[in-house]
Coordinates of C-alpha atoms in Angstrom, one line a residue:
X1 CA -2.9 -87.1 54.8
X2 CA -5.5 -85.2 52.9
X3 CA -8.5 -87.0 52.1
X4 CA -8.6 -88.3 48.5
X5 CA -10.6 -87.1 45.6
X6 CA -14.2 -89.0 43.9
X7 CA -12.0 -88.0 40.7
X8 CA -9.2 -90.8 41.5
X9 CA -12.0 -93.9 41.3
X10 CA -13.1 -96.0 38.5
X11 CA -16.8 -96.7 39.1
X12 CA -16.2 -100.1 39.7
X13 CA -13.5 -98.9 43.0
X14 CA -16.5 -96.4 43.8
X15 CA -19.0 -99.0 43.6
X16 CA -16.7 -101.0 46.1
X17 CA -16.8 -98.4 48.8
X18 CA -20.8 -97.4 48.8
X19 CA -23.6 -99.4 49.4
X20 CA -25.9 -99.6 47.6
X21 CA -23.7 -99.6 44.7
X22 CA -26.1 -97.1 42.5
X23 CA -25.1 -94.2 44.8
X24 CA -21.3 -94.6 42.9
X25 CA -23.3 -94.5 39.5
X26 CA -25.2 -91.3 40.7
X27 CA -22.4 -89.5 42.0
X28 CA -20.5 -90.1 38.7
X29 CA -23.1 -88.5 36.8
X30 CA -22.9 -85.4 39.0
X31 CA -19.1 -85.2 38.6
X32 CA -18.5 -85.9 34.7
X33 CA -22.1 -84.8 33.4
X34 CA -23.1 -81.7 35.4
X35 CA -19.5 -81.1 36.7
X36 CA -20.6 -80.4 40.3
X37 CA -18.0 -80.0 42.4
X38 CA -20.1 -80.0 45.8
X39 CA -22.0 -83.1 47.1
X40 CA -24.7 -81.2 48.9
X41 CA -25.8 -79.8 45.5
X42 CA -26.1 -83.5 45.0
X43 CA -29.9 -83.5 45.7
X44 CA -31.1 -87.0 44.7
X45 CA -28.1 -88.5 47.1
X46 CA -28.9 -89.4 51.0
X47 CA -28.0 -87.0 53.4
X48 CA -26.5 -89.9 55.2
X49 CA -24.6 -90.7 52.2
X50 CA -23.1 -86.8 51.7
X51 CA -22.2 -86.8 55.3
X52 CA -20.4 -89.7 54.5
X53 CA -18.4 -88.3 51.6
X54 CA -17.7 -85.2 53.2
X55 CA -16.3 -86.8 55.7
X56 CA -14.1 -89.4 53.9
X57 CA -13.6 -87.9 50.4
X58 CA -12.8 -84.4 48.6
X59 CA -13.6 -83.4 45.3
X60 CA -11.8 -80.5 43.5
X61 CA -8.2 -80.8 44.1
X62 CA -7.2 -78.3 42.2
X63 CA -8.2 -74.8 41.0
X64 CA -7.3 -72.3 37.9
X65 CA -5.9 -69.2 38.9
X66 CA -5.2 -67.9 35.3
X67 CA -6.5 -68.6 31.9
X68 CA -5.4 -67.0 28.7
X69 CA -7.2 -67.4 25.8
X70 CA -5.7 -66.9 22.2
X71 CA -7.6 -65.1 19.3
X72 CA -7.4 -68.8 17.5
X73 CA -9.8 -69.8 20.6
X74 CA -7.1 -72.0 22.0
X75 CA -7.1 -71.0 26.2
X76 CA -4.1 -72.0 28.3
X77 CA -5.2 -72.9 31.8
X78 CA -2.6 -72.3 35.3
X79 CA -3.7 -74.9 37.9
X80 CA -3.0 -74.4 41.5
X81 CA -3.1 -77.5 43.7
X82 CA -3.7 -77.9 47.4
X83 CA -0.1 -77.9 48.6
X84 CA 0.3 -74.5 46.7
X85 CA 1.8 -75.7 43.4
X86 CA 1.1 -74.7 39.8
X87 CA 1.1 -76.4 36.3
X88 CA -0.8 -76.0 33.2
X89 CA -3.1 -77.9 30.4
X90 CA -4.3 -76.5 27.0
X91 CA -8.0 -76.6 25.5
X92 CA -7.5 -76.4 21.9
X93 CA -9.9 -75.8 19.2
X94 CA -9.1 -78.0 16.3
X95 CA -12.2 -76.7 14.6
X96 CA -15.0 -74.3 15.0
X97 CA -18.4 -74.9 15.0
X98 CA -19.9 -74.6 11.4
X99 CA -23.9 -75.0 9.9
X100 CA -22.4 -78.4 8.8
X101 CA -20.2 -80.0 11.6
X102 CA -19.6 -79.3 15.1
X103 CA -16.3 -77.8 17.0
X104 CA -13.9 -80.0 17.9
X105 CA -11.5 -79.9 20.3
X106 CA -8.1 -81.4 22.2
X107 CA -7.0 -81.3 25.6
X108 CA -3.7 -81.3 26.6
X109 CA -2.9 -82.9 30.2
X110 CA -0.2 -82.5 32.3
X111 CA 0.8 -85.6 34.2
X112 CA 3.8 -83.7 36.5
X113 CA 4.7 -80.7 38.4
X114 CA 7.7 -79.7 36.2
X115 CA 9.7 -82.5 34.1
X116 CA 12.8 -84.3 35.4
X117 CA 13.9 -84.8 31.2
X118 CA 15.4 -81.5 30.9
X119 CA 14.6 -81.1 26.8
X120 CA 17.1 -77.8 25.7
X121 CA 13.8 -76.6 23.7
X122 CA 11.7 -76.9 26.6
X123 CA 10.4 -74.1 29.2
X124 CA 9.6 -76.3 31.6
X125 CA 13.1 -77.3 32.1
X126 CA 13.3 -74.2 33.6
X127 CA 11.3 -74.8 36.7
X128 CA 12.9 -78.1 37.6
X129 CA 10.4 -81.1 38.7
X130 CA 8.6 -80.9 42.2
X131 CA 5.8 -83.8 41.9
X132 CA 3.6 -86.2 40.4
X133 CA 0.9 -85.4 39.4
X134 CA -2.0 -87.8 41.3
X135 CA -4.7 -89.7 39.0
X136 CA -7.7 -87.5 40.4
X137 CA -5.8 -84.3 39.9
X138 CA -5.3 -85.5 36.0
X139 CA -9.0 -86.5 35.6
X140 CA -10.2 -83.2 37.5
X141 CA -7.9 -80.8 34.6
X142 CA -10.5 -82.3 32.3
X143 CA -13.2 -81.5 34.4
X144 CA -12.2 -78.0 34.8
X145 CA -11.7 -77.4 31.0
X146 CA -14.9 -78.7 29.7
X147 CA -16.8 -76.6 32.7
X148 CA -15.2 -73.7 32.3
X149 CA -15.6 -73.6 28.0
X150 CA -19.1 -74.9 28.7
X151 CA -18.4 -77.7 26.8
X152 CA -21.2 -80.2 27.3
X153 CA -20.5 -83.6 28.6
X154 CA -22.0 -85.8 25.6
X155 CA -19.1 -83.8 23.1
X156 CA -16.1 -85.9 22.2
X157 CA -12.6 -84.3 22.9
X158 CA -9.2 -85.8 22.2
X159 CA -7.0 -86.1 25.0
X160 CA -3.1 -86.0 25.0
X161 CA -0.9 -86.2 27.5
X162 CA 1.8 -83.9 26.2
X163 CA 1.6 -81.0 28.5
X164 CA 4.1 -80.6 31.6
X165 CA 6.2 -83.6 32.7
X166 CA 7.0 -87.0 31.1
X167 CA 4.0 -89.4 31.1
X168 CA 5.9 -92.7 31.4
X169 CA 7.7 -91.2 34.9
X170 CA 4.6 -91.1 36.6
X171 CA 2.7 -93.8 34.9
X172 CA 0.4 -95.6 37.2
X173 CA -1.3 -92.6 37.8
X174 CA -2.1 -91.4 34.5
X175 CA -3.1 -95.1 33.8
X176 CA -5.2 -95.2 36.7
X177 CA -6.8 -91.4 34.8
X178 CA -7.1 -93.1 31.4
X179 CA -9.3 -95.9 32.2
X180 CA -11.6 -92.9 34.7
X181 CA -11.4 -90.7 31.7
X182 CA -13.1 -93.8 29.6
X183 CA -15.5 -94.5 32.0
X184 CA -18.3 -94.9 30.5
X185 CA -20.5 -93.1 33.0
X186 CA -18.2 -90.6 33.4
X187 CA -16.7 -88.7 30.8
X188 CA -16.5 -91.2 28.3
X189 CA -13.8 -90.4 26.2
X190 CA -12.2 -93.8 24.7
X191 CA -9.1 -95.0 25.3
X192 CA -8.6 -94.4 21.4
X193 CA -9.1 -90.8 21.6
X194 CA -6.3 -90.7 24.3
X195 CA -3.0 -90.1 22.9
X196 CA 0.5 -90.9 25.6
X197 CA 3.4 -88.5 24.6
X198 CA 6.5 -89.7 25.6
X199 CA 10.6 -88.2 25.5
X200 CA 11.0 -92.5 25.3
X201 CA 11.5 -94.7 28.3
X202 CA 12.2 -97.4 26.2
X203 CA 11.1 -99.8 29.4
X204 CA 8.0 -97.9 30.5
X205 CA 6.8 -97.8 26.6
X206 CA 6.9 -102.0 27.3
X207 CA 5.5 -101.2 30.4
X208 CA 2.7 -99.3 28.7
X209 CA 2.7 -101.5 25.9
X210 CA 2.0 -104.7 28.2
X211 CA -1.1 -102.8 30.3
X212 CA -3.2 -103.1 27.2
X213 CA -4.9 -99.6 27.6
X214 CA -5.5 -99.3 23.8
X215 CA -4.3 -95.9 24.0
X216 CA -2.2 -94.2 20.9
X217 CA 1.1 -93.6 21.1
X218 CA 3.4 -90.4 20.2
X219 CA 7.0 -90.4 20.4
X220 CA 9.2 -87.1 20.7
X221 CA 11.8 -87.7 18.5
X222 CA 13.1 -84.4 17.6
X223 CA 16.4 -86.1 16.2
X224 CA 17.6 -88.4 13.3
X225 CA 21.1 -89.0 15.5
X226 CA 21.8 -89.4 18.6
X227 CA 24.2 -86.5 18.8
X228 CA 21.9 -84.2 18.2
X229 CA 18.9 -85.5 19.8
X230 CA 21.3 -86.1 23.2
X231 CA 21.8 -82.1 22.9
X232 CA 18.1 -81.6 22.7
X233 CA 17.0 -84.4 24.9
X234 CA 19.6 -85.5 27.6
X235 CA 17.2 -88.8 28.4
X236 CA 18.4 -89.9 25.0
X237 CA 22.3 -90.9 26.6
X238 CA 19.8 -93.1 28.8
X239 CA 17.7 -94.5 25.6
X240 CA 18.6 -93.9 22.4
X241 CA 17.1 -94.0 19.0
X242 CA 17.4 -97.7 18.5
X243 CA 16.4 -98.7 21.9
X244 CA 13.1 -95.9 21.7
X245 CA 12.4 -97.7 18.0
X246 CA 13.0 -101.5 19.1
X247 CA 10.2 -100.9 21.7
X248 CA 8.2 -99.3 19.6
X249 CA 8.4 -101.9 17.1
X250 CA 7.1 -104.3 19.4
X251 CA 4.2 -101.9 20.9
X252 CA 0.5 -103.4 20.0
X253 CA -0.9 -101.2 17.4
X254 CA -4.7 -101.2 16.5
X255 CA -4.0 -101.9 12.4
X256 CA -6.2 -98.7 11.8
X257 CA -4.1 -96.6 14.1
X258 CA -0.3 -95.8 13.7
X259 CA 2.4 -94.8 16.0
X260 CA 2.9 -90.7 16.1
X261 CA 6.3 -89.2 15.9
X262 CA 6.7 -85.8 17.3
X263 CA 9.4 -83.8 15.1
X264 CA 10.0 -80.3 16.6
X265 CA 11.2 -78.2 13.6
X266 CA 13.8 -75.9 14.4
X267 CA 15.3 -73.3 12.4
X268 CA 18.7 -74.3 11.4
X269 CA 18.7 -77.4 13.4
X270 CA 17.0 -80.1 11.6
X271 CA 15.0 -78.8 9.5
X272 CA 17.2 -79.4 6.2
X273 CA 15.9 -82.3 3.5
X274 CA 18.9 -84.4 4.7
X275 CA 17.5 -85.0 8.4
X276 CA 14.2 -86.1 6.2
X277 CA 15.9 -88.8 4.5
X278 CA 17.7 -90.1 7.9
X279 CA 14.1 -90.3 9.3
X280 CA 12.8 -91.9 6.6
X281 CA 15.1 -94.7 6.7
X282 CA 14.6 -94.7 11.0
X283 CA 11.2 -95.3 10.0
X284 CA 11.5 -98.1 7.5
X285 CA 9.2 -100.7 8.5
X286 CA 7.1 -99.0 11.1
X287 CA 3.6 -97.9 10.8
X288 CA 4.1 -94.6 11.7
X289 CA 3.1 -90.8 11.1
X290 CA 5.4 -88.2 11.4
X291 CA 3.4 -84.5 13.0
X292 CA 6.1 -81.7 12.1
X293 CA 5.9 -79.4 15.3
X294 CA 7.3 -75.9 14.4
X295 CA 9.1 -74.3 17.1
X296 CA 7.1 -72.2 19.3
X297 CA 9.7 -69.8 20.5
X298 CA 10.1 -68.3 23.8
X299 CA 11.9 -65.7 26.3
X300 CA 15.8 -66.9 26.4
X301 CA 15.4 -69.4 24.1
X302 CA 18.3 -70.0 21.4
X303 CA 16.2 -71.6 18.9
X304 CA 14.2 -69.7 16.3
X305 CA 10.8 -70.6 14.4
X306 CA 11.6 -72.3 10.6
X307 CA 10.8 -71.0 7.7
X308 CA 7.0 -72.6 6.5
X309 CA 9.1 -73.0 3.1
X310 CA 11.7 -75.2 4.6
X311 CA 8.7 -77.5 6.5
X312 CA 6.4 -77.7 3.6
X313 CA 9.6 -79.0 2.0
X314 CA 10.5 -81.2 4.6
X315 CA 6.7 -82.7 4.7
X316 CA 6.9 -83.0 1.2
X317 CA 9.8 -85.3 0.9
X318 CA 8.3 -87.7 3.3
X319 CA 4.9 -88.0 1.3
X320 CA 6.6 -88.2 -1.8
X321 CA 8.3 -91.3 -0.1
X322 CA 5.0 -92.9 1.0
X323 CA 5.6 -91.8 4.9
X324 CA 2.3 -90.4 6.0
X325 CA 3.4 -86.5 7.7
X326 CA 1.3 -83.5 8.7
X327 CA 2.2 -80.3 9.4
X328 CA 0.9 -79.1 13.3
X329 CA -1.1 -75.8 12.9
X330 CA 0.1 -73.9 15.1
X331 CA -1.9 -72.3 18.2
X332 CA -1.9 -69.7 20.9
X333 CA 1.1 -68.0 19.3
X334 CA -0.5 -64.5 20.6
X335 CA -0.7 -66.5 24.3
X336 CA 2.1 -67.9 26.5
X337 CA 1.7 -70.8 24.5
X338 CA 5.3 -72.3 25.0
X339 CA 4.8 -75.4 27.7
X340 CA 5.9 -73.8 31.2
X341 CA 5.9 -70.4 29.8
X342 CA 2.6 -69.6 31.7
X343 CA 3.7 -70.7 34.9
X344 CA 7.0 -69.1 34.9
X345 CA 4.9 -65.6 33.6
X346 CA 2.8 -65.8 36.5
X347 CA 4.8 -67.2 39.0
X348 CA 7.8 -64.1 38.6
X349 CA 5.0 -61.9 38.8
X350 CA 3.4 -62.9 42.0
X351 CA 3.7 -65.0 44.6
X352 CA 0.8 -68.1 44.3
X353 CA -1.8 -68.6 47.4
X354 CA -0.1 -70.1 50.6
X355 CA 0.4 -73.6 50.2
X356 CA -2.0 -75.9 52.8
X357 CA -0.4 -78.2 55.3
X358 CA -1.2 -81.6 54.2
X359 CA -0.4 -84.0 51.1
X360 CA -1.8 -84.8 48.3
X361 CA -2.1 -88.7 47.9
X362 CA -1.2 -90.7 44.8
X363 CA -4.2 -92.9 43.9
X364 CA -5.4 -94.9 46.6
X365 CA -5.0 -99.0 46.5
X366 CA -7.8 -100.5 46.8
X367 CA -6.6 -103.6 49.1
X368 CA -6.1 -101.1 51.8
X369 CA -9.0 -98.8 52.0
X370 CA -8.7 -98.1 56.0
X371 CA -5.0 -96.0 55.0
X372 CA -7.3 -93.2 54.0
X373 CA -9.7 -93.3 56.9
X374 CA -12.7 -94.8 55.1
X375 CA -12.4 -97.7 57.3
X376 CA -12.4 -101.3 56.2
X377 CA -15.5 -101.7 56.0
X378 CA -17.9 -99.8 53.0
X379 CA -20.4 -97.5 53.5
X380 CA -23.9 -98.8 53.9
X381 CA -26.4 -96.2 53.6
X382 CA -29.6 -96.6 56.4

């Protein structure tokens, strides 16, 4: 087994593990506020104490291999991981810098190595699923993003978790990464700015709903039937509309905040003024927002991009009714922007490095610290 990463501990588990404590405080701010990747560049930590975490601990677990960046300044990052596997996260600039107000910016996570929910409209179908994604390996895509834009570690960035895989599948870990993400001390992005995107689990949205994170929620919903949402989203013969919005009913809501429904706009599909009333009416009662997503088409897709006409209509209706809807502007369109689509580009071209030998572990528990050759006991510096 591999040894794990710093970026898969809450300061309180890194606190637990070093003695004196403040050495776990320290090496967070090197991680999330300098983004330093190497603990001998560490230089106000013990020599004693980097021998010790070279020895017991990585860092980066992960690496990019290609970045494309759009004219918009969106930039879609390829991540190779130690066992030789590749997915991808988008920086996205929701706003530029101005003499007035500062940029602002969302990151899109990926929480898996492919998807096992097989959405028609989705190019990361295509690829299959392969993994997991562990919690320090959704933490360190962060990292990565902000080091590589330069963005400093003070600025605020929303986070989503809408970019390969299904967030609910592989929950504990990307719970374990939202309350690292909101470490204070670390990168200190609030569970508020941290947005969950889900296909619906209609258990794992309990599931999420009983951890408490006070993270939003977004549900892709693509459909106002089941019919047609089961031909766009096979998980929805599993959970269907009702049993996606019974759940959602009962998830905890800050009363500022409301529940986000993803509705992918596709030409022909549902994009007519009838599929708005049916979602208006799924809707009564709910405190929701409805983001229109225009299709973002691809190579060997069958679906084709709307007309702006038909979604400024469609947007439109829903205001008019009092249902709070936005239109998504749309990003990277001059980039593989399409999730997967960067991956697949890259990995038809060329062959990726040569996978390593070992395994990357899921986060580590706690109780049983020896499993990853720490010992039982903590480190106590001399």
């Amino acid at each position: 087994m591999s040894k794990p990463s710093l970026y898969g501990y809450t300061l309180n588990e890194l606190k637990a593990l070093l003695s004196p404590s403040f050495r776990a405080k320290q090496i967070y701010h090197w991680l999330y506020h300098h983004y330093e990747c190497d603990v001998l560049c560490m230089n106000n930590i013990s020599k004693n104490m980097q021998d010790f975490i070279q020895t017991h601990f990585s860092i980066s677990q992960i690496e990019p291999i290609c970045i494309e960046q759009s004219r918009d300044g969106s930039r879609k990052y390829l991540f190779q991981t130690r066992d030789g596997h590749s997915f991808e996260s988008v920086l996205i600039q929701m706003r530029q810098e101005t003499e007035h107000k500062s940029e602002k910016w969302t990151m899109c996570l990926s929480s898996q190595i492919g998807c096992k929910v097989g959405c028609a409209f989705c190019f990361t179908a295509k690829g299959g699923f392969v993994r997991n994604l562990s919690a320090a390996e959704i933490v360190e895509q962060v990292v990565a993003m902000k080091r590589h834009a330069q963005i400093p570690p003070h600025k605020r960035v929303n986070i989503v978790f809408m970019g390969m895989g299904e967030p609910l599948d592989n929950l504990s870990n990307v719970a374990q990464a939202i309350k690292i993400l909101s470490e204070l001390e670390g990168l200190s992005i609030a569970a508020r700015r941290q947005t969950i995107s889900t296909s619906g689990i209609a258990p794992k949205i309990k599931t999420l709903g009983e951890l408490n994170l006070g993270v939003q929620l977004a549900i892709s919903l693509h459909a106002v039937d089941d019919n047609l949402r089961s031909r766009l989203m096979p998980i929805n013969r599993a959970y269907n509309i009702a049993d996606v919005l019974a759940e959602v009913r009962k998830f905890p809501v800050d009363t500022r905040k409301r529940v986000m429904f993803e509705y992918l706009v596709i030409k022909g599909v549902n994009d007519d003024l009838a599929s708005a009333k049916k979602l208006l009416s799924l809707l009564n009662g709910i405190r929701a927002k409805v983001n229109l997503i225009l299709f973002n088409p691809h190579k060997g897709s069958a679906f084709e991009r709307p007309q702006m006409s038909d979604v400024k209509a469609f947007a439109d209706f829903l205001i008019k009714k009092g249902l709070l809807c936005t239109i998504r502007e749309s990003k990277g369109l001059d980039i593989s922007a399409a999730c997967g689509q960067l991956r697949e580009k890259i990995e038809s071209s060329t062959a990726l490095k040569q996978p390593q030998s070992y395994k990357i572990p899921s986060r580590v528990d706690m109780k049983s610290v020896d499993s990853i050759n720490v010992s039982q006991e903590t480190f106590i510096e001399s």
